[in-house]
mmCIF file of C-alpha atoms in Angstrom:
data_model
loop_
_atom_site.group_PDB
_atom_site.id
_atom_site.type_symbol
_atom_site.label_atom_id
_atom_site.label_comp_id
_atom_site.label_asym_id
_atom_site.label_seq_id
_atom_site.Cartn_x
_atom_site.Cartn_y
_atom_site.Cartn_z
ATOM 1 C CA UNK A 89 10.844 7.110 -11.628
ATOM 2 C CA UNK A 90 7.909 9.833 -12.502
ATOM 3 C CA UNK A 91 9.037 11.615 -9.970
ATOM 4 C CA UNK A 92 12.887 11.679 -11.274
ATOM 5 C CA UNK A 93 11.403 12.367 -15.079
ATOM 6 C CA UNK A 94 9.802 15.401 -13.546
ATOM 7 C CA UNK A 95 12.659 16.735 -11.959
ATOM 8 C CA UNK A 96 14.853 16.421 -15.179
ATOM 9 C CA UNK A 97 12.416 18.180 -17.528
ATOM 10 C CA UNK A 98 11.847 20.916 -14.416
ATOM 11 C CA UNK A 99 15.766 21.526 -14.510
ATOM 12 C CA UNK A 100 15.506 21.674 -18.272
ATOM 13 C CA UNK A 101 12.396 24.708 -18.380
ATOM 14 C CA UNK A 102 15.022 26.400 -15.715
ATOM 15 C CA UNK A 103 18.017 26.119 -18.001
ATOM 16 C CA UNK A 104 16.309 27.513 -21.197
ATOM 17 C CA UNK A 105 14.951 30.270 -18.745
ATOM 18 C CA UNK A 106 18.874 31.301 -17.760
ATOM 19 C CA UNK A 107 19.673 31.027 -21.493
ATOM 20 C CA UNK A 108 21.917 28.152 -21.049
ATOM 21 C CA UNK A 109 20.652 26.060 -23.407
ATOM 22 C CA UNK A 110 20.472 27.225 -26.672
ATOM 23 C CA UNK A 111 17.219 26.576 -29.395
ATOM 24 C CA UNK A 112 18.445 24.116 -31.372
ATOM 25 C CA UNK A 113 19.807 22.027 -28.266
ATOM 26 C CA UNK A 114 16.144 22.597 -26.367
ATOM 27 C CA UNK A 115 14.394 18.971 -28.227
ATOM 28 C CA UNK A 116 11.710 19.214 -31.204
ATOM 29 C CA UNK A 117 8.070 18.842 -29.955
ATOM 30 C CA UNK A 118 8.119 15.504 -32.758
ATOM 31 C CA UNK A 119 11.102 14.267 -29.890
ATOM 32 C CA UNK A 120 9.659 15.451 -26.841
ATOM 33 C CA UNK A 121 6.758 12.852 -27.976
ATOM 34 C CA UNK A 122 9.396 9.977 -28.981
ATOM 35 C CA UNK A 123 10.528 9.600 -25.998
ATOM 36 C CA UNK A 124 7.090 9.755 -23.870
ATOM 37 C CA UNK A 125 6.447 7.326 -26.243
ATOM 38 C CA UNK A 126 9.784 4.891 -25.672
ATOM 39 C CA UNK A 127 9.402 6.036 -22.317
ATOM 40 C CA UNK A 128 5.359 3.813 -21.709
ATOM 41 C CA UNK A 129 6.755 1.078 -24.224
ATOM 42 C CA UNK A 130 9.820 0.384 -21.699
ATOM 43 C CA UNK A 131 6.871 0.685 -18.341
ATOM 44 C CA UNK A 132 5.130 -1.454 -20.812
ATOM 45 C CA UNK A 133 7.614 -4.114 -20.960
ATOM 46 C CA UNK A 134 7.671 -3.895 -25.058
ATOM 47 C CA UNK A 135 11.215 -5.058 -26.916
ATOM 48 C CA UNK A 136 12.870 -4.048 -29.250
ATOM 49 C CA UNK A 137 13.649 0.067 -28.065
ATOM 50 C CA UNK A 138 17.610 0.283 -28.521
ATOM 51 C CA UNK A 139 16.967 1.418 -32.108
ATOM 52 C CA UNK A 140 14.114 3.571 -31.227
ATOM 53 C CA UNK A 141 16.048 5.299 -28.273
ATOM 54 C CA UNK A 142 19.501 5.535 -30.380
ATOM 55 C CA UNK A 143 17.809 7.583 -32.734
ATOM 56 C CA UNK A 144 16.781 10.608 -30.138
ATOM 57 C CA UNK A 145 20.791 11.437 -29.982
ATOM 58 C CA UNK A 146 21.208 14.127 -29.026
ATOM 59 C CA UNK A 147 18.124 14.910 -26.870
ATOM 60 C CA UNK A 148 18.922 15.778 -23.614
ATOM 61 C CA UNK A 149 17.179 12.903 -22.008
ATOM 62 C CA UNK A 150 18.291 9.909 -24.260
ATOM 63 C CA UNK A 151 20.851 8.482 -21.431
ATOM 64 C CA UNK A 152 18.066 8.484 -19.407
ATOM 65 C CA UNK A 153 15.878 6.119 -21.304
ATOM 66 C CA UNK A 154 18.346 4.116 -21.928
ATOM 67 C CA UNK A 155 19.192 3.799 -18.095
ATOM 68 C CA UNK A 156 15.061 3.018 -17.744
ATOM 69 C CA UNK A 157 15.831 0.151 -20.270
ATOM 70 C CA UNK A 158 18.740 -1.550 -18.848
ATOM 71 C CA UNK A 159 17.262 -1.357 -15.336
ATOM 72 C CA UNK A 160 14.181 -3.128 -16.210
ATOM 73 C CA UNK A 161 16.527 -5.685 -18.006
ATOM 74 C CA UNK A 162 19.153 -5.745 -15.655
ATOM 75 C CA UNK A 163 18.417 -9.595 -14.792
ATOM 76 C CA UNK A 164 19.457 -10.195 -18.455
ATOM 77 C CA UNK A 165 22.075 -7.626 -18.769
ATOM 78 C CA UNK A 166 25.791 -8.020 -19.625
ATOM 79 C CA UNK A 167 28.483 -6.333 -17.981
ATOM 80 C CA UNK A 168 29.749 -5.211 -21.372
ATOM 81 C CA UNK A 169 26.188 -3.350 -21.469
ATOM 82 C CA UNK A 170 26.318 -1.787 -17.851
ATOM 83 C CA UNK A 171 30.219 -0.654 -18.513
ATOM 84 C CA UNK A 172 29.486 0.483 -22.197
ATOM 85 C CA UNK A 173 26.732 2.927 -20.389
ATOM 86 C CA UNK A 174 28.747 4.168 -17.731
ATOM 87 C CA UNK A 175 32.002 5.367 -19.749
ATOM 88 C CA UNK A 176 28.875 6.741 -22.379
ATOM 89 C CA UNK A 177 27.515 8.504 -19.408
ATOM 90 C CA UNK A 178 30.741 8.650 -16.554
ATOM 91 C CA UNK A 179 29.381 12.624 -15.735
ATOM 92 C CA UNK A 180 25.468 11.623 -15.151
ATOM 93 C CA UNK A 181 24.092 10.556 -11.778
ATOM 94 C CA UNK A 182 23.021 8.157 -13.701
ATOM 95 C CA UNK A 183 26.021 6.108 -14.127
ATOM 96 C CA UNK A 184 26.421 5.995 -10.449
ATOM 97 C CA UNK A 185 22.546 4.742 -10.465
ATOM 98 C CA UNK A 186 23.219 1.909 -12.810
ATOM 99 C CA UNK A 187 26.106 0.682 -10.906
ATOM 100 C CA UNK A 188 24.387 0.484 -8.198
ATOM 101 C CA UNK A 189 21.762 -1.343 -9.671
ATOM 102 C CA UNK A 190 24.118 -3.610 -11.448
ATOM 103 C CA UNK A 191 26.333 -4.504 -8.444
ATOM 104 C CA UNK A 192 22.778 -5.809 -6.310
ATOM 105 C CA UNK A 193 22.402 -7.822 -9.330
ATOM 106 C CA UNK A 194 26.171 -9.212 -9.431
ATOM 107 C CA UNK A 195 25.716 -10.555 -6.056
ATOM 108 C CA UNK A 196 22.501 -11.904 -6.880
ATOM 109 C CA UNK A 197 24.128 -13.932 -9.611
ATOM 110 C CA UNK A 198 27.135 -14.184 -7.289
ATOM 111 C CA UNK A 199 29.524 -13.014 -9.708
ATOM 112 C CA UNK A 200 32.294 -11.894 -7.194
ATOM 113 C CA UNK A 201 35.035 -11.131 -9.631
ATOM 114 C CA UNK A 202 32.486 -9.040 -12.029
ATOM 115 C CA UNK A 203 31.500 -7.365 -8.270
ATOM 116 C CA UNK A 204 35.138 -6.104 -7.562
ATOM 117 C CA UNK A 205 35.934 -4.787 -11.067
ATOM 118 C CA UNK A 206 32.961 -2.412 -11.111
ATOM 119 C CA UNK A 207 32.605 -1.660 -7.236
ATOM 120 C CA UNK A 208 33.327 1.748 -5.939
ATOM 121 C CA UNK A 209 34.359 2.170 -2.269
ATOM 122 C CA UNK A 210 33.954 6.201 -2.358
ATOM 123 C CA UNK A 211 30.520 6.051 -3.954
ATOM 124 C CA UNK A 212 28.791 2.913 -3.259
ATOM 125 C CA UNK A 213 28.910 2.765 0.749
ATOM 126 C CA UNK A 214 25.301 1.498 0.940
ATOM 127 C CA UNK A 215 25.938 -1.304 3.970
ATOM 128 C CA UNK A 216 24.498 -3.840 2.015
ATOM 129 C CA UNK A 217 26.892 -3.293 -0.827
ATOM 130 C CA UNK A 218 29.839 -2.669 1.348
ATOM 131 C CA UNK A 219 29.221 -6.160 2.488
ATOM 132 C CA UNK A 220 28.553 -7.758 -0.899
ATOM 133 C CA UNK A 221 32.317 -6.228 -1.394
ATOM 134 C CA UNK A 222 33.992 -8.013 1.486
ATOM 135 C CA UNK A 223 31.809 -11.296 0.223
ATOM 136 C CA UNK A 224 33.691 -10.775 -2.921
ATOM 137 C CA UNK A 225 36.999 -10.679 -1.329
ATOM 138 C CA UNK A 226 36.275 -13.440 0.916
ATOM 139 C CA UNK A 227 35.047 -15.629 -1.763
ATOM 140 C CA UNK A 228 37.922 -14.595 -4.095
ATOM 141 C CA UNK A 229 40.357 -15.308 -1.494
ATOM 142 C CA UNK A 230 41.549 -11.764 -2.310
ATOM 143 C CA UNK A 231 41.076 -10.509 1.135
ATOM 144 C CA UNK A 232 42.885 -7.196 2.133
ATOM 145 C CA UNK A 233 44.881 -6.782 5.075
ATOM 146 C CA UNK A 234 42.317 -4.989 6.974
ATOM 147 C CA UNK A 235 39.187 -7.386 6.173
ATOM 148 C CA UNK A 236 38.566 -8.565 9.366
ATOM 149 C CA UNK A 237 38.821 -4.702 10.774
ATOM 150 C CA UNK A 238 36.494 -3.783 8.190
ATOM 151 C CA UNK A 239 33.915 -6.704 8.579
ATOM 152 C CA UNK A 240 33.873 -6.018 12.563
ATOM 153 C CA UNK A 241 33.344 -2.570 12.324
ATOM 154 C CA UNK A 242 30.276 -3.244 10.173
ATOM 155 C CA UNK A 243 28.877 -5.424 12.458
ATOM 156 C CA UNK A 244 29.854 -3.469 15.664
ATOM 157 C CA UNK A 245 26.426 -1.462 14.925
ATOM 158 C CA UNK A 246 23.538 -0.980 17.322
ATOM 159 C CA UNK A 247 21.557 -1.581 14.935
ATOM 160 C CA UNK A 248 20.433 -5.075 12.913
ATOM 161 C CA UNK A 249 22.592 -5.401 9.879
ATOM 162 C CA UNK A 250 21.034 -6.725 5.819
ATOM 163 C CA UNK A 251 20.793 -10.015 5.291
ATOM 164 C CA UNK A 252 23.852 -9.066 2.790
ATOM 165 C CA UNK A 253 25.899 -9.167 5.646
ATOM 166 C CA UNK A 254 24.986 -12.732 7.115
ATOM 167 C CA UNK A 255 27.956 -14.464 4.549
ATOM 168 C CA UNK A 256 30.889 -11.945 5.871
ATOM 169 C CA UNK A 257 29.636 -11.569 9.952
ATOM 170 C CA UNK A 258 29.367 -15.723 9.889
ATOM 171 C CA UNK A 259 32.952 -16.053 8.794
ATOM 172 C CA UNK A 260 33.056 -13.746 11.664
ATOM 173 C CA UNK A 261 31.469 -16.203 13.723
ATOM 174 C CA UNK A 262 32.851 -19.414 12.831
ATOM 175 C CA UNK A 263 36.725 -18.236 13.060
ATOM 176 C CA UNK A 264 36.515 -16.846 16.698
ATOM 177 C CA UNK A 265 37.136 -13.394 15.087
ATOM 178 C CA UNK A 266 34.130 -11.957 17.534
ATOM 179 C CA UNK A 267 35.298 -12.133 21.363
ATOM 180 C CA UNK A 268 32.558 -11.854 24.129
ATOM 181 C CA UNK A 269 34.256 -8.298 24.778
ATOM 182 C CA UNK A 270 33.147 -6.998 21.194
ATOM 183 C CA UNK A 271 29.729 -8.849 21.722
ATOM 184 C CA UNK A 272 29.480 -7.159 25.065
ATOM 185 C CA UNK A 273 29.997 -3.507 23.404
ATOM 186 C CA UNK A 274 27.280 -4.141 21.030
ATOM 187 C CA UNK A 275 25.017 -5.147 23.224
ATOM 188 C CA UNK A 276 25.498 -1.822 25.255
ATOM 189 C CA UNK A 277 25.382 -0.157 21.363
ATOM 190 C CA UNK A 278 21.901 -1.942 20.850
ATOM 191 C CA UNK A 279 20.745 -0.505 24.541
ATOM 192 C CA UNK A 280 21.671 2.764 23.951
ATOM 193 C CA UNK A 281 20.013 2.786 20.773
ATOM 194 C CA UNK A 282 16.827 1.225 22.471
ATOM 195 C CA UNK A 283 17.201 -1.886 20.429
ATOM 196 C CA UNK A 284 16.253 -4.326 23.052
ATOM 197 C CA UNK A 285 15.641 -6.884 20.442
ATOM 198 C CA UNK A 286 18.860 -6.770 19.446
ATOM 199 C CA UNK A 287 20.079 -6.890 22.180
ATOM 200 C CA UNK A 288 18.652 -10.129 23.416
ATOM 201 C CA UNK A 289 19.664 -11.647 20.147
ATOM 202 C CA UNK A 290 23.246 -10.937 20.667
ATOM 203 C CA UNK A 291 23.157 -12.288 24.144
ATOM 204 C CA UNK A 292 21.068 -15.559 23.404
ATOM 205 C CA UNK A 293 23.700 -18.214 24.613
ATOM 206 C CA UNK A 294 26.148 -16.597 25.847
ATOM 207 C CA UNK A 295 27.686 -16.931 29.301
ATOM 208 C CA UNK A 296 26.254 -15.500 32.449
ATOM 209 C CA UNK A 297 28.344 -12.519 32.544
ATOM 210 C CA UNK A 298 26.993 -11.389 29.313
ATOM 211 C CA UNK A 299 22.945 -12.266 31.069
ATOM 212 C CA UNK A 300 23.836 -10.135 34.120
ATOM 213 C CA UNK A 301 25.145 -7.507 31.707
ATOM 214 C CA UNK A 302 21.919 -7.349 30.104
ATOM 215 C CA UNK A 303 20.048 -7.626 33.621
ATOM 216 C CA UNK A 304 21.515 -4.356 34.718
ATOM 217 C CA UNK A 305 21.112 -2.916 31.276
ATOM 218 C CA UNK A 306 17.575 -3.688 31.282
ATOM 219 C CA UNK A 307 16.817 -2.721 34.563
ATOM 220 C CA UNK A 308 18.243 0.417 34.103
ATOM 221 C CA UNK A 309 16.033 1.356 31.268
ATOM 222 C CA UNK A 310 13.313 0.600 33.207
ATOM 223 C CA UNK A 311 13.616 2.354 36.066
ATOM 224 C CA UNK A 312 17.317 4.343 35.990
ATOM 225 C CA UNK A 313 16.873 6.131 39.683
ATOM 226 C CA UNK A 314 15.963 2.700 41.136
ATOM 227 C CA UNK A 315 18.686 0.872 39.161
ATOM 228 C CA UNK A 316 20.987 3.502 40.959
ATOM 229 C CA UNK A 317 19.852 3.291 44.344
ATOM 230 C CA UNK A 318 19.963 -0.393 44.519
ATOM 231 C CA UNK A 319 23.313 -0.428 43.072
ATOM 232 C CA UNK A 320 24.577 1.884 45.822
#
């Protein structure tokens, strides 16, 4: 977060520099201080800052404290709040930020129907949250016609998937939506992304096609000329 406060007050310096912000928009010194001062109280964990912050409007950096405070607080945080910020702030990254922080904490709380209303599926494609969406669906019963495309795709993926996806790939599971043909394919996905791990997971119990599958696979990436020659 030091590292983003630096970055805003570098881009600040650069636009007084070009002249495109003008005197009386640059912030007093007696602000620049307020909110270095609001800024340790909220790393400090201290209450009572909405008043404090409000009165630094119009300083360029006052949506940015008040983003600090809300993400420190987001376990306690209304959706009124979060929503009230983001139309306040709908041009700043950091609207997109607090979403994001907001819709972790929806699922957390499991709070489907507040999860839909705010989720984004052009900006928040984060795996984890595009799982915590179809969650939402599924446990909303507001499933879209291509659900079961999306879910498979997601976990078609040579790599291991969040834990945010265990809810949505065990429906999966449990209604025969997975056939050994698209376990098959991500077991060679997992091999060719030299995820044996995975691999081996994927295949744990399944028939002996599926072992001899991953016999050749593995033999192959041991030794790919030998695999060759013996399969000739």
């Amino acid at each position: 977060m030091k590292t983003e406060f630096l970055r805003l007050l570098a881009l600040l310096s650069i636009l007084w520099l070009l002249g495109l912000l003008t005197v009386p928009v640059m912030a007093a010194e007696a602000d620049r201080k307020q909110f270095q001062s609001i800024l340790t109280a909220i790393e400090a964990g201290e209450s009572g800052l909405t008043e404090q912050i409000a009165q630094l409007d119009g300083y360029p950096l006052q949506g940015y404290l008040e983003y600090r405070l809300l993400r420190r607080d987001i376990r306690r945080a209304s959706a009124e709040q979060i929503e009230s910020f983001m139309q306040k702030w709908a041009d700043s990254y950091l609207s997109d930020a607090l979403r994001n922080d907001f819709l972790y904490e929806l699922a957390r709380r499991k709070d489907w129907a507040g999860f839909e209303r705010i989720y984004d599926p052009k900006r928040d494609t984060a795996i984890a949250l595009q799982c915590h969406y179809l969650e939402a669906q599924l446990r909303q019963q507001s499933m879209a016609a291509d659900w079961e495309d999306k879910a498979r795709s997601l976990w078609l993926s040579g790599t291991s998937r969040p834990k945010a996806c265990d809810p949505v790939f065990d429906y999966l599971y449990e209604n025969g939506l997975i056939s050994l043909d698209h376990r098959r394919q991500r077991i060679a996905m997992a091999y060719e992304r030299g995820n044996d791990r995975l691999a081996r997971f994927l295949a744990r119990g399944q028939p002996e096609v599926v072992q001899v599958h991953m016999r050749h696979w593995s033999a192959a990436r041991k030794d790919a000329k030998a695999f060759l020659q013996a399969e000739l």
